[in-house]
Coordinates of C-alpha atoms and ligand atoms in Angstrom, one line a residue:
M1 CA 166.5 53.4 128.8
D2 CA 164.4 55.2 131.3
P3 CA 161.0 53.3 131.1
L4 CA 159.1 56.6 131.1
T5 CA 161.0 57.9 128.2
T6 CA 160.5 54.7 126.2
K7 CA 156.8 54.7 126.9
R8 CA 156.5 58.3 125.7
A9 CA 158.5 57.7 122.6
E10 CA 156.4 54.7 121.6
T11 CA 153.1 56.5 122.2
D12 CA 154.1 59.5 120.2
G13 CA 155.4 57.2 117.5
K14 CA 152.0 55.7 117.3
R15 CA 150.4 59.1 116.9
G16 CA 152.7 59.7 114.0
L17 CA 154.6 62.6 115.4
A18 CA 157.6 61.5 113.4
G19 CA 160.7 63.5 113.6
S20 CA 159.9 64.9 116.9
S21 CA 159.7 61.4 118.5
R22 CA 163.3 60.7 117.5
R23 CA 164.4 63.7 119.5
Y24 CA 162.2 62.5 122.3
R25 CA 164.0 59.2 122.5
I26 CA 167.3 60.8 123.2
A27 CA 166.0 63.6 125.5
R28 CA 167.4 63.1 129.0
L29 CA 164.7 63.4 131.6
P30 CA 165.7 65.9 134.3
L31 CA 165.7 64.8 137.9
R32 CA 162.9 62.5 138.7
P33 CA 160.1 63.7 141.0
T34 CA 160.3 62.1 144.4
M35 CA 156.7 62.1 145.7
S36 CA 154.0 60.2 143.9
L37 CA 151.8 62.1 141.5
E38 CA 148.8 61.4 143.7
A39 CA 150.5 62.9 146.8
E40 CA 151.5 65.9 144.8
I41 CA 148.0 66.5 143.5
K42 CA 146.4 66.0 146.9
K43 CA 148.6 68.6 148.6
R44 CA 147.7 71.3 146.1
R45 CA 144.9 74.0 146.2
T46 CA 144.7 76.4 143.4
F47 CA 142.3 79.2 143.9
G48 CA 141.4 82.8 143.2
I49 CA 140.0 85.6 145.4
V50 CA 137.2 87.5 143.7
S51 CA 135.7 90.7 144.9
H52 CA 134.6 94.2 143.9
P53 CA 137.4 96.7 144.2
D54 CA 138.0 97.8 147.8
A55 CA 136.2 94.9 149.5
G56 CA 139.6 93.8 150.8
K57 CA 141.0 91.2 148.3
T58 CA 144.5 92.6 148.5
T59 CA 144.5 92.8 152.2
L60 CA 143.2 89.2 152.6
T61 CA 145.7 87.9 150.0
E62 CA 148.5 89.6 152.0
K63 CA 147.4 88.1 155.3
L64 CA 147.2 84.6 153.7
L65 CA 150.7 85.1 152.4
L66 CA 151.9 86.1 155.9
F67 CA 150.5 82.9 157.3
G68 CA 152.4 80.9 154.7
G69 CA 155.5 82.8 155.4
A70 CA 155.6 83.9 151.8
I71 CA 156.0 87.5 152.7
Q72 CA 157.4 89.0 155.9
I73 CA 155.8 92.4 156.1
A74 CA 152.4 93.7 155.6
G75 CA 152.1 96.1 152.6
A76 CA 154.1 93.9 150.2
V77 CA 151.1 93.2 148.0
K78 CA 149.3 96.4 148.8
S79 CA 150.2 98.3 145.7
N80 CA 148.8 95.6 143.4
K81 CA 145.8 97.5 142.2
I82 CA 144.5 100.3 140.2
K83 CA 142.2 102.4 142.3
R84 CA 138.7 102.3 140.8
H85 CA 138.9 105.9 139.9
A86 CA 142.0 105.4 137.7
T87 CA 141.1 106.3 134.1
S88 CA 144.1 106.7 131.9
D89 CA 147.0 107.2 134.1
F90 CA 149.7 105.4 132.1
M91 CA 152.0 105.2 135.0
D92 CA 149.3 103.2 136.8
I93 CA 148.8 101.0 133.8
E94 CA 152.5 100.3 133.6
R95 CA 152.8 99.8 137.3
Q96 CA 149.9 97.5 137.2
R97 CA 151.5 95.5 134.5
G98 CA 154.7 95.3 136.3
I99 CA 153.2 94.2 139.6
S100 CA 150.8 91.9 138.0
V101 CA 153.6 89.7 136.6
A102 CA 155.0 89.4 140.1
T103 CA 151.7 88.8 141.7
S104 CA 149.9 86.9 139.0
V105 CA 150.4 83.7 140.9
M106 CA 151.4 83.6 144.5
A107 CA 152.4 80.3 145.9
F108 CA 153.1 79.3 149.4
E109 CA 153.1 76.3 151.7
Y110 CA 151.0 76.0 154.7
R111 CA 150.2 72.9 156.8
D112 CA 151.9 70.7 154.2
T113 CA 149.7 72.1 151.5
K114 CA 150.9 73.9 148.5
I115 CA 148.6 76.9 147.9
N116 CA 148.5 78.7 144.6
I117 CA 146.6 82.0 144.7
L118 CA 145.9 83.4 141.2
D119 CA 145.5 87.1 141.1
T120 CA 142.2 88.3 139.7
P121 CA 142.1 92.0 139.0
G122 CA 139.0 93.5 140.5
H123 CA 139.0 96.6 138.2
K124 CA 136.2 96.2 135.7
D125 CA 138.3 97.2 132.8
F126 CA 140.5 94.1 133.4
A127 CA 137.4 91.9 133.8
E128 CA 138.3 89.7 130.8
D129 CA 141.7 89.0 132.2
T130 CA 140.0 87.9 135.4
Y131 CA 137.4 85.8 133.6
R132 CA 140.2 83.9 131.9
T133 CA 142.1 83.4 135.1
L134 CA 139.0 81.9 136.6
T135 CA 139.3 79.1 134.1
A136 CA 142.6 78.1 135.8
I137 CA 141.4 77.8 139.4
D138 CA 139.7 74.9 141.2
S139 CA 137.9 77.1 143.8
A140 CA 137.3 80.7 144.8
I141 CA 137.0 82.8 147.9
V142 CA 134.5 85.6 147.5
V143 CA 135.2 88.7 149.6
I144 CA 132.3 91.0 150.5
D145 CA 132.4 94.3 152.3
V146 CA 130.0 94.0 155.3
A147 CA 128.8 97.6 154.8
K148 CA 128.5 97.5 151.0
G149 CA 127.1 94.1 150.6
V150 CA 127.1 92.5 147.2
E151 CA 128.5 94.8 144.5
M152 CA 128.4 94.8 140.8
Q153 CA 131.8 93.3 140.0
T154 CA 131.3 90.5 142.6
E155 CA 128.0 89.6 140.8
K156 CA 129.8 89.3 137.5
L157 CA 132.7 87.3 138.7
V158 CA 130.6 85.0 140.8
E159 CA 128.4 84.4 137.8
V160 CA 131.4 83.2 135.8
C161 CA 132.4 80.9 138.7
R162 CA 128.8 79.6 139.0
M163 CA 128.7 78.8 135.3
R164 CA 131.7 76.5 135.9
N165 CA 130.4 75.1 139.2
T166 CA 133.5 76.4 140.9
P167 CA 133.2 75.8 144.7
M168 CA 133.1 79.2 146.5
I169 CA 133.7 80.2 150.1
V170 CA 132.4 83.6 151.1
F171 CA 134.4 85.8 153.4
I172 CA 132.4 88.8 154.8
N173 CA 135.0 91.4 155.6
K174 CA 135.4 94.6 157.7
L175 CA 133.4 93.5 160.7
D176 CA 135.3 96.1 162.7
R177 CA 133.0 98.6 160.9
E178 CA 129.3 99.1 161.1
G179 CA 127.6 97.2 158.3
K180 CA 124.5 95.3 157.3
D181 CA 122.8 92.9 159.5
A182 CA 124.4 89.4 159.0
I183 CA 121.1 87.6 158.2
D184 CA 120.1 90.4 155.7
L185 CA 123.5 90.0 154.1
L186 CA 123.1 86.3 153.7
D187 CA 119.7 86.9 152.0
E188 CA 121.3 89.4 149.7
I189 CA 124.1 87.0 148.8
E190 CA 121.6 84.2 148.0
E191 CA 119.4 86.5 146.0
K192 CA 122.0 88.5 144.1
L193 CA 124.7 85.9 143.7
G194 CA 122.4 83.0 143.3
L195 CA 124.4 81.0 145.9
S196 CA 123.0 78.7 148.6
V197 CA 124.9 79.6 151.7
T198 CA 125.6 78.1 155.1
P199 CA 127.4 80.2 157.7
L200 CA 130.4 78.4 159.4
S201 CA 131.1 81.3 161.6
W202 CA 128.9 83.9 163.2
P203 CA 129.7 87.5 164.3
I204 CA 129.2 88.8 167.8
G205 CA 128.2 92.4 167.2
M206 CA 130.0 94.6 164.7
G207 CA 131.8 97.9 164.4
Q208 CA 132.3 99.4 167.9
R209 CA 130.5 96.5 169.4
F210 CA 132.4 93.8 167.5
Q211 CA 133.6 91.2 170.0
G212 CA 134.5 88.3 167.7
V213 CA 133.0 85.4 166.0
Y214 CA 131.8 82.0 167.0
N215 CA 133.4 79.5 164.6
M216 CA 130.8 76.7 164.1
Y217 CA 133.2 74.7 162.0
E218 CA 135.7 74.3 164.7
Q219 CA 133.4 75.0 167.6
K220 CA 135.6 77.7 168.9
L221 CA 135.0 81.2 170.1
N222 CA 137.4 83.7 168.5
L223 CA 137.5 86.9 170.5
F224 CA 138.5 90.2 168.9
R225 CA 140.6 92.2 171.2
P226 CA 141.4 95.7 170.0
H227 CA 144.8 96.5 171.4
G228 CA 146.0 100.0 170.5
K229 CA 146.3 100.0 166.8
Q230 CA 146.7 96.3 166.6
S231 CA 144.1 93.7 167.4
L232 CA 144.6 90.4 169.0
E233 CA 142.7 87.2 168.6
E234 CA 142.0 85.0 171.5
T235 CA 140.6 81.6 170.8
L236 CA 138.6 79.6 173.3
E237 CA 137.1 76.2 172.7
I238 CA 133.4 76.2 173.4
T239 CA 131.6 73.2 172.1
D240 CA 128.4 74.1 174.0
L241 CA 127.1 77.6 173.6
D242 CA 125.3 77.3 176.9
N243 CA 128.7 77.3 178.6
S244 CA 128.9 80.3 181.0
I245 CA 132.4 81.1 179.7
L246 CA 130.6 82.7 176.8
D247 CA 128.7 85.1 179.1
E248 CA 131.9 85.9 181.0
Q249 CA 133.7 86.7 177.8
V250 CA 131.2 88.7 175.8
G251 CA 128.6 89.7 178.4
Q252 CA 125.2 88.2 178.9
S253 CA 123.3 90.2 176.4
A254 CA 125.7 89.5 173.5
A255 CA 125.9 85.9 174.6
D256 CA 122.2 85.5 174.6
E257 CA 121.9 87.1 171.2
L258 CA 124.6 84.8 169.8
R259 CA 122.7 81.7 171.2
E260 CA 119.5 82.9 169.6
E261 CA 121.1 83.7 166.3
V262 CA 123.0 80.4 166.1
E263 CA 119.8 78.5 166.9
T264 CA 118.0 80.4 164.1
I265 CA 120.7 79.9 161.5
S266 CA 121.0 76.2 162.3
A267 CA 117.3 75.9 161.7
V268 CA 117.3 78.0 158.5
Y269 CA 120.5 77.1 156.7
P270 CA 121.4 73.6 155.6
E271 CA 124.1 71.7 157.5
F272 CA 127.5 72.1 155.9
N273 CA 128.4 69.3 153.6
A274 CA 131.9 69.3 152.0
T275 CA 130.7 67.3 149.0
A276 CA 127.9 69.8 148.3
Y277 CA 130.5 72.6 148.5
Q278 CA 132.9 70.9 146.2
N279 CA 130.1 70.4 143.7
G280 CA 129.5 74.1 143.8
E281 CA 126.0 73.6 145.4
I282 CA 126.6 75.3 148.7
S283 CA 128.9 78.0 149.9
P284 CA 130.2 78.2 153.4
V285 CA 130.4 81.8 154.8
F286 CA 133.0 83.2 157.2
F287 CA 133.0 86.6 158.9
G288 CA 136.1 88.5 159.9
S289 CA 138.3 91.6 159.4
A290 CA 141.2 91.1 157.0
I291 CA 143.0 94.2 158.0
N292 CA 143.0 93.1 161.6
N293 CA 144.0 89.6 160.6
F294 CA 140.9 88.4 162.3
G295 CA 139.1 85.3 161.1
V296 CA 141.7 84.8 158.4
K297 CA 143.5 81.8 160.0
E298 CA 140.1 80.1 160.5
L299 CA 139.2 80.7 156.9
L300 CA 142.5 79.3 155.7
D301 CA 142.4 76.3 158.0
C302 CA 138.9 75.4 156.8
F303 CA 139.8 76.2 153.2
I304 CA 142.7 73.7 153.4
D305 CA 140.4 71.0 154.8
I306 CA 137.6 71.4 152.3
A307 CA 138.7 73.1 149.1
P308 CA 139.2 70.7 146.2
S309 CA 142.7 69.6 145.1
P310 CA 143.2 69.9 141.3
L311 CA 140.1 68.7 139.5
P312 CA 139.5 67.0 136.2
R313 CA 139.2 69.3 133.2
V314 CA 136.9 69.1 130.3
T315 CA 138.4 69.2 126.8
E316 CA 136.5 69.1 123.5
E317 CA 137.8 65.6 123.0
R318 CA 137.4 64.0 126.5
M319 CA 137.7 64.6 130.3
V320 CA 141.3 64.9 131.5
D321 CA 142.0 63.6 134.9
P322 CA 144.9 65.2 136.9
M323 CA 146.1 61.7 137.8
E324 CA 146.8 60.7 134.2
E325 CA 150.4 59.9 133.8
K326 CA 150.8 62.1 130.7
F327 CA 151.2 65.8 131.0
S328 CA 148.7 68.3 129.7
G329 CA 148.1 71.9 130.3
F330 CA 146.8 75.1 128.8
I331 CA 147.7 78.8 128.5
F332 CA 145.3 81.1 130.2
K333 CA 147.2 84.3 130.3
I334 CA 150.0 86.0 128.4
H335 CA 152.0 88.8 129.7
A336 CA 154.3 91.0 127.7
N337 CA 157.7 91.8 128.9
M338 CA 157.9 95.2 130.6
D339 CA 161.1 95.9 128.9
P340 CA 160.3 97.0 125.3
K341 CA 163.7 96.0 124.2
H342 CA 163.0 92.4 124.9
R343 CA 160.0 91.2 123.0
D344 CA 159.5 88.0 124.8
R345 CA 156.5 87.4 126.8
I346 CA 155.5 85.1 129.7
A347 CA 152.8 82.6 128.9
F348 CA 151.1 81.3 132.0
L349 CA 150.4 77.5 131.9
R350 CA 148.0 75.7 134.1
I351 CA 149.1 72.1 134.5
C352 CA 146.1 69.8 134.2
S353 CA 147.5 66.3 134.3
G354 CA 150.8 64.4 134.7
V355 CA 154.1 65.9 135.4
F356 CA 155.6 68.9 133.5
S357 CA 159.4 68.6 133.3
R358 CA 161.9 71.1 132.3
N359 CA 163.9 70.6 129.0
T360 CA 161.4 68.0 127.8
N361 CA 159.7 68.1 124.5
Y362 CA 156.0 68.8 124.5
Y363 CA 153.5 69.0 121.8
H364 CA 152.0 72.4 121.0
V365 CA 148.6 71.3 119.7
R366 CA 147.6 74.4 117.6
K367 CA 151.0 74.8 116.0
E368 CA 151.5 71.0 115.6
K369 CA 155.0 71.2 116.8
Q370 CA 157.3 70.1 119.6
M371 CA 158.6 72.6 122.0
K372 CA 160.8 72.4 125.1
F373 CA 161.4 74.9 127.8
S374 CA 164.7 75.4 129.5
N375 CA 163.6 78.1 132.0
P376 CA 160.0 77.4 133.2
T377 CA 159.3 79.6 136.1
A378 CA 157.5 78.9 139.3
F379 CA 156.2 81.7 141.5
M380 CA 156.9 80.3 144.9
A381 CA 156.9 82.6 147.8
A382 CA 156.6 85.7 145.6
R383 CA 160.0 84.9 144.1
K384 CA 160.4 83.6 140.6
S385 CA 162.6 80.5 140.3
I386 CA 163.2 77.9 137.7
V387 CA 161.4 74.6 138.2
D388 CA 162.4 71.1 137.2
H389 CA 159.0 69.7 137.7
A390 CA 155.5 71.0 138.1
Y391 CA 152.3 69.2 138.9
P392 CA 148.5 69.5 138.3
G393 CA 147.2 72.7 139.8
D394 CA 150.6 74.4 139.4
I395 CA 151.0 77.5 137.3
I396 CA 154.3 78.0 135.6
G397 CA 155.5 80.8 133.4
L398 CA 157.0 79.9 130.0
Y399 CA 159.1 82.4 128.2
D400 CA 157.5 82.9 124.8
S401 CA 158.7 84.6 121.7
G402 CA 155.3 84.6 120.1
N403 CA 154.3 81.0 119.9
F404 CA 151.4 81.1 122.2
K405 CA 147.9 82.3 122.2
I406 CA 145.4 82.2 125.1
G407 CA 143.8 78.8 125.1
D408 CA 146.7 76.9 123.6
T409 CA 147.3 73.4 124.8
L410 CA 150.5 71.5 125.5
T411 CA 150.5 67.7 125.7
E412 CA 152.7 64.7 125.3
G413 CA 151.3 64.3 121.8
E414 CA 147.6 63.9 122.1
V415 CA 145.4 66.5 120.4
L416 CA 143.3 68.1 123.2
H417 CA 141.5 71.5 123.4
F418 CA 140.7 72.6 126.9
K419 CA 137.2 74.0 127.1
G420 CA 135.9 77.0 128.9
I421 CA 138.4 79.7 127.9
P422 CA 135.8 82.0 126.4
S423 CA 136.0 85.4 124.8
F424 CA 133.3 87.5 126.1
S425 CA 131.3 89.9 124.0
P426 CA 133.1 93.2 124.3
E427 CA 131.1 96.2 125.4
Q428 CA 133.0 99.0 123.8
F429 CA 134.1 99.4 120.2
R430 CA 136.2 101.7 118.2
Y431 CA 137.5 101.7 114.7
V432 CA 141.3 101.7 114.7
N433 CA 143.2 103.8 112.2
N434 CA 146.9 103.8 111.4
A435 CA 148.3 107.2 112.3
N436 CA 151.7 106.6 110.8
P437 CA 151.7 105.0 107.3
M438 CA 155.4 104.4 107.6
K439 CA 154.8 102.0 110.5
S440 CA 151.9 99.9 109.2
K441 CA 153.8 96.7 109.7
Q442 CA 154.6 97.6 113.3
L443 CA 151.0 98.4 113.9
Q444 CA 149.8 95.1 112.5
K445 CA 152.3 93.2 114.5
G446 CA 151.6 95.1 117.7
L447 CA 147.9 94.8 117.4
Q448 CA 148.2 91.1 116.7
Q449 CA 150.4 90.5 119.7
L450 CA 148.3 92.6 122.0
I451 CA 145.2 90.7 120.9
E452 CA 147.0 87.4 121.5
E453 CA 147.8 88.6 125.0
G454 CA 144.1 89.1 125.4
V455 CA 144.2 92.8 126.0
A456 CA 141.3 93.3 123.6
Q457 CA 139.5 91.7 120.7
L458 CA 140.0 92.6 117.1
F459 CA 137.4 92.3 114.4
T460 CA 137.8 92.9 110.6
K461 CA 134.7 94.2 108.8
D462 CA 133.5 91.8 106.3
D463 CA 132.6 94.4 103.7
N464 CA 135.5 96.8 103.7
G465 CA 138.3 95.2 105.8
R466 CA 138.3 98.0 108.4
K467 CA 139.7 97.0 111.8
I468 CA 137.6 97.3 115.0
V469 CA 138.9 97.0 118.5
G470 CA 136.4 95.7 121.0
T471 CA 137.1 95.8 124.8
V472 CA 135.4 95.2 128.1
G473 CA 136.5 98.5 129.6
A474 CA 137.5 101.9 128.2
L475 CA 140.9 101.8 129.8
Q476 CA 142.0 99.1 127.4
F477 CA 141.9 101.6 124.5
D478 CA 144.5 103.7 126.2
V479 CA 146.6 100.7 127.1
I480 CA 146.7 99.6 123.5
Q481 CA 147.6 103.1 122.2
Y482 CA 150.3 103.5 124.8
R483 CA 151.8 100.1 124.3
L484 CA 151.7 100.3 120.5
E485 CA 153.7 103.4 120.7
H486 CA 156.2 102.4 123.4
E487 CA 156.7 98.7 122.5
Y488 CA 156.2 98.7 118.7
G489 CA 156.9 102.3 117.6
A490 CA 153.5 102.4 115.9
S491 CA 150.7 104.9 116.5
C492 CA 147.0 104.6 116.0
T493 CA 143.9 106.8 116.4
Y494 CA 140.4 105.7 117.2
E495 CA 137.0 106.5 115.7
P496 CA 134.0 106.1 117.9
L497 CA 131.7 103.2 116.9
P498 CA 128.5 103.1 118.9
L499 CA 127.8 99.4 118.9
H500 CA 125.6 97.5 121.3
K501 CA 127.2 94.1 121.1
A502 CA 129.3 91.7 119.1
C503 CA 127.8 88.2 118.8
W504 CA 129.5 85.2 117.4
I505 CA 127.3 83.6 114.8
E506 CA 127.0 80.1 113.3
V507 CA 125.4 80.0 109.9
P508 CA 124.1 76.6 108.9
D509 CA 124.5 76.7 105.1
P510 CA 126.1 78.8 102.4
E511 CA 122.7 80.0 101.0
I512 CA 121.8 81.6 104.3
M513 CA 125.3 83.1 104.5
K514 CA 124.7 84.6 101.1
E515 CA 121.4 86.1 102.2
L516 CA 122.9 87.4 105.4
R517 CA 125.8 89.1 103.5
L518 CA 123.3 90.6 101.1
K519 CA 121.0 92.0 103.8
R520 CA 123.3 92.6 106.7
G521 CA 126.7 92.7 105.1
K522 CA 127.6 96.0 106.8
D523 CA 127.0 94.3 110.2
L524 CA 129.3 91.4 109.7
A525 CA 132.9 91.0 110.7
I526 CA 135.5 88.3 111.3
D527 CA 137.3 87.8 114.6
K528 CA 140.9 86.9 114.9
D529 CA 140.3 83.2 114.5
G530 CA 138.2 83.6 111.4
Q531 CA 134.9 83.2 113.2
M532 CA 132.0 85.2 111.8
V533 CA 130.6 87.9 114.1
F534 CA 127.5 90.0 114.0
L535 CA 127.9 93.6 115.1
A536 CA 124.6 94.8 116.6
E537 CA 124.0 98.5 116.7
S538 CA 121.3 98.1 119.3
S539 CA 119.4 95.5 121.1
W540 CA 116.6 96.1 118.8
A541 CA 118.8 95.5 115.7
L542 CA 120.0 92.3 117.3
K543 CA 116.4 91.1 117.9
M544 CA 115.5 91.9 114.4
A545 CA 118.4 90.0 113.0
Q546 CA 117.6 87.0 115.2
E547 CA 114.0 87.1 114.0
S548 CA 114.9 87.4 110.3
F549 CA 117.5 84.6 110.5
P550 CA 116.0 82.0 112.9
D551 CA 118.4 79.4 111.7
V552 CA 121.5 81.4 112.6
Q553 CA 122.8 80.8 116.1
F554 CA 123.9 84.0 118.0
R555 CA 126.3 83.5 120.9
F556 CA 127.5 86.1 123.4
Q557 CA 130.7 84.4 124.1
S558 CA 133.1 82.4 122.1
E559 CA 135.2 79.6 123.2
E560 CA 138.7 81.0 122.6
R561 CA 140.1 78.0 120.9
S562 CA 141.8 78.2 117.6
N563 CA 143.2 75.1 116.0
E564 CA 143.7 76.9 112.7
G565 CA 147.3 78.0 112.5
Ligands
G4P601 P1 140.8 95.4 147.1 O1 142.1 94.7 146.9 O2 139.6 94.5 147.2 O3 140.6 96.6 146.2 O4 140.8 96.0 148.6 P2 142.0 96.3 149.6 O5 142.5 95.1 150.2 O6 143.0 97.2 149.0 O7 141.2 97.1 150.7 C1 140.5 98.3 150.4 C2 140.4 99.2 151.6 O8 139.7 98.5 152.7 C3 141.8 99.5 152.2 O9 141.8 100.8 152.7 C4 142.0 98.5 153.3 O10 142.9 98.9 154.2 C5 140.6 98.4 153.8 N1 140.3 97.2 154.5 C6 140.6 95.9 154.2 N2 140.2 95.1 155.1 C7 139.6 95.8 156.1 C8 139.0 95.5 157.3 O11 138.8 94.3 157.7 N3 138.5 96.5 158.1 C9 138.6 97.8 157.6 N4 138.1 98.7 158.4 N5 139.2 98.1 156.5 C10 139.7 97.2 155.7 P3 142.2 102.1 151.9 O12 142.1 103.2 152.8 O13 141.6 102.1 150.6 O14 143.7 101.7 151.6 P4 144.9 101.9 152.6 O15 145.1 103.4 152.7 O16 144.6 101.3 153.9 O17 146.0 101.2 151.8

């Protein structure tokens, strides 16, 4: 018997997964992987690009894909966004959903590295989706518009990355336009984003006077050559900035300015250190213009050199190292099928350790059952294809008929719960009412599935059982209504509920719970996992409740794990 199969069967036997272990023993392992696990892990980089809408995330993604040969023409990823003014344009919602399956993960190979880009919607109403995606990345590229500087959505997303010590590289975009002074911008990034930065490239002018960048990382001068509608990049090796070639190329005054600025920044900013970057302590900064494909290759080359390959992940039980022989992974995103006639969904699995193999039984921890997948999908080169094996850092799509929730773990038998897949406190709330009593079952099912997909959060009032939908953005209410109608044949109406926040609470003993129910019963609700939630009408009400119940813990985010059925 295949030694790997035997070993798995024994281990599972020990854990008492009887019944399923028998099936395990006879399961034929698909084609064996050829490269070692270590080599597969080392060649992978899984990251996300975060930015405020319009900073240039889509353009940069597209240029990166062009480098990797994953797409042939510019404009292929372009439509992947809802413009920030979109409110409730259902076509846009549907279009977004359709496109976002295709572009949720974009994988390509470049310089023998397998790069997985995870799409992170910039639109604030999809923020929760983005937050969850950030749990599946190992590093991030933060795109900032040189003219607009640090914007609100960037602040929020970077904060989530910072909480998790995710290494970040900053790309300052649109240098072909007039913008803020580079040093002022770095100050703003440090101040507003709380990042320690160190520039690895430095711009020579901007807007009309933009001549290129000096790449300190590679000690090269990249010259920006506008050429009709296109721009060309010319690269010259200049290890010593005193070299007169610099003056010849950019003119003496710009050359002197560059020398002076590079001297200043070398004195002010810390020397780049890859370990500090990988620990999330320092963020290198690059300047460029994505639309002109300028500075993008340098960014990508440096990214490949320094960005971490798949990192260990924390679970409630222990740390999981990607090099572990046994497979483990978690679901961070669920996407419903666009075709309402087919109810199946795609669950996105991030592989954290070992090798995932097709047609092999894995243990679904929450459901305590074995599952195997005959059509796991990879998203290589913007095409979907069935994979036999996938490795740590990879994202695969699993067809799901309702077995998965966000945060679910698959393993080879061990009980693990990956940490850091939080539910954030929603910011908008509405009571949801059934508008068609004949379809109450459909409404219930539809709501449950949409909640499992992570579209919104659902709370049930503790005192009267009324259902409340909580979302990060207002658009989600329209999405829910629309999808309930089109996919489940159910209809709902909303009633405004002016709440300030929902906080998850931990009540230390039943006596306090009794008192809480007595005094604040109307403010209590249960979330979808049975956790108690306090619905605060105002910040003042929240403060009062905290003061009256000092032993109760109030949390603004909940770890979205649920081991109860
Ligand atoms: P997003 O995904 O972050 O929302 O931004 P996206 O890439 O869609 O870029 C937003 C706008 O900024 C686009 O213009 C895009 O062409 C432009 N842009 C991106 N990079 C650069 C750059 O380096 N320089 C300049 N000058 N513009 C850049 P748009 O008019 O909104 O869209 P489109 O009509 O070009 O599609």
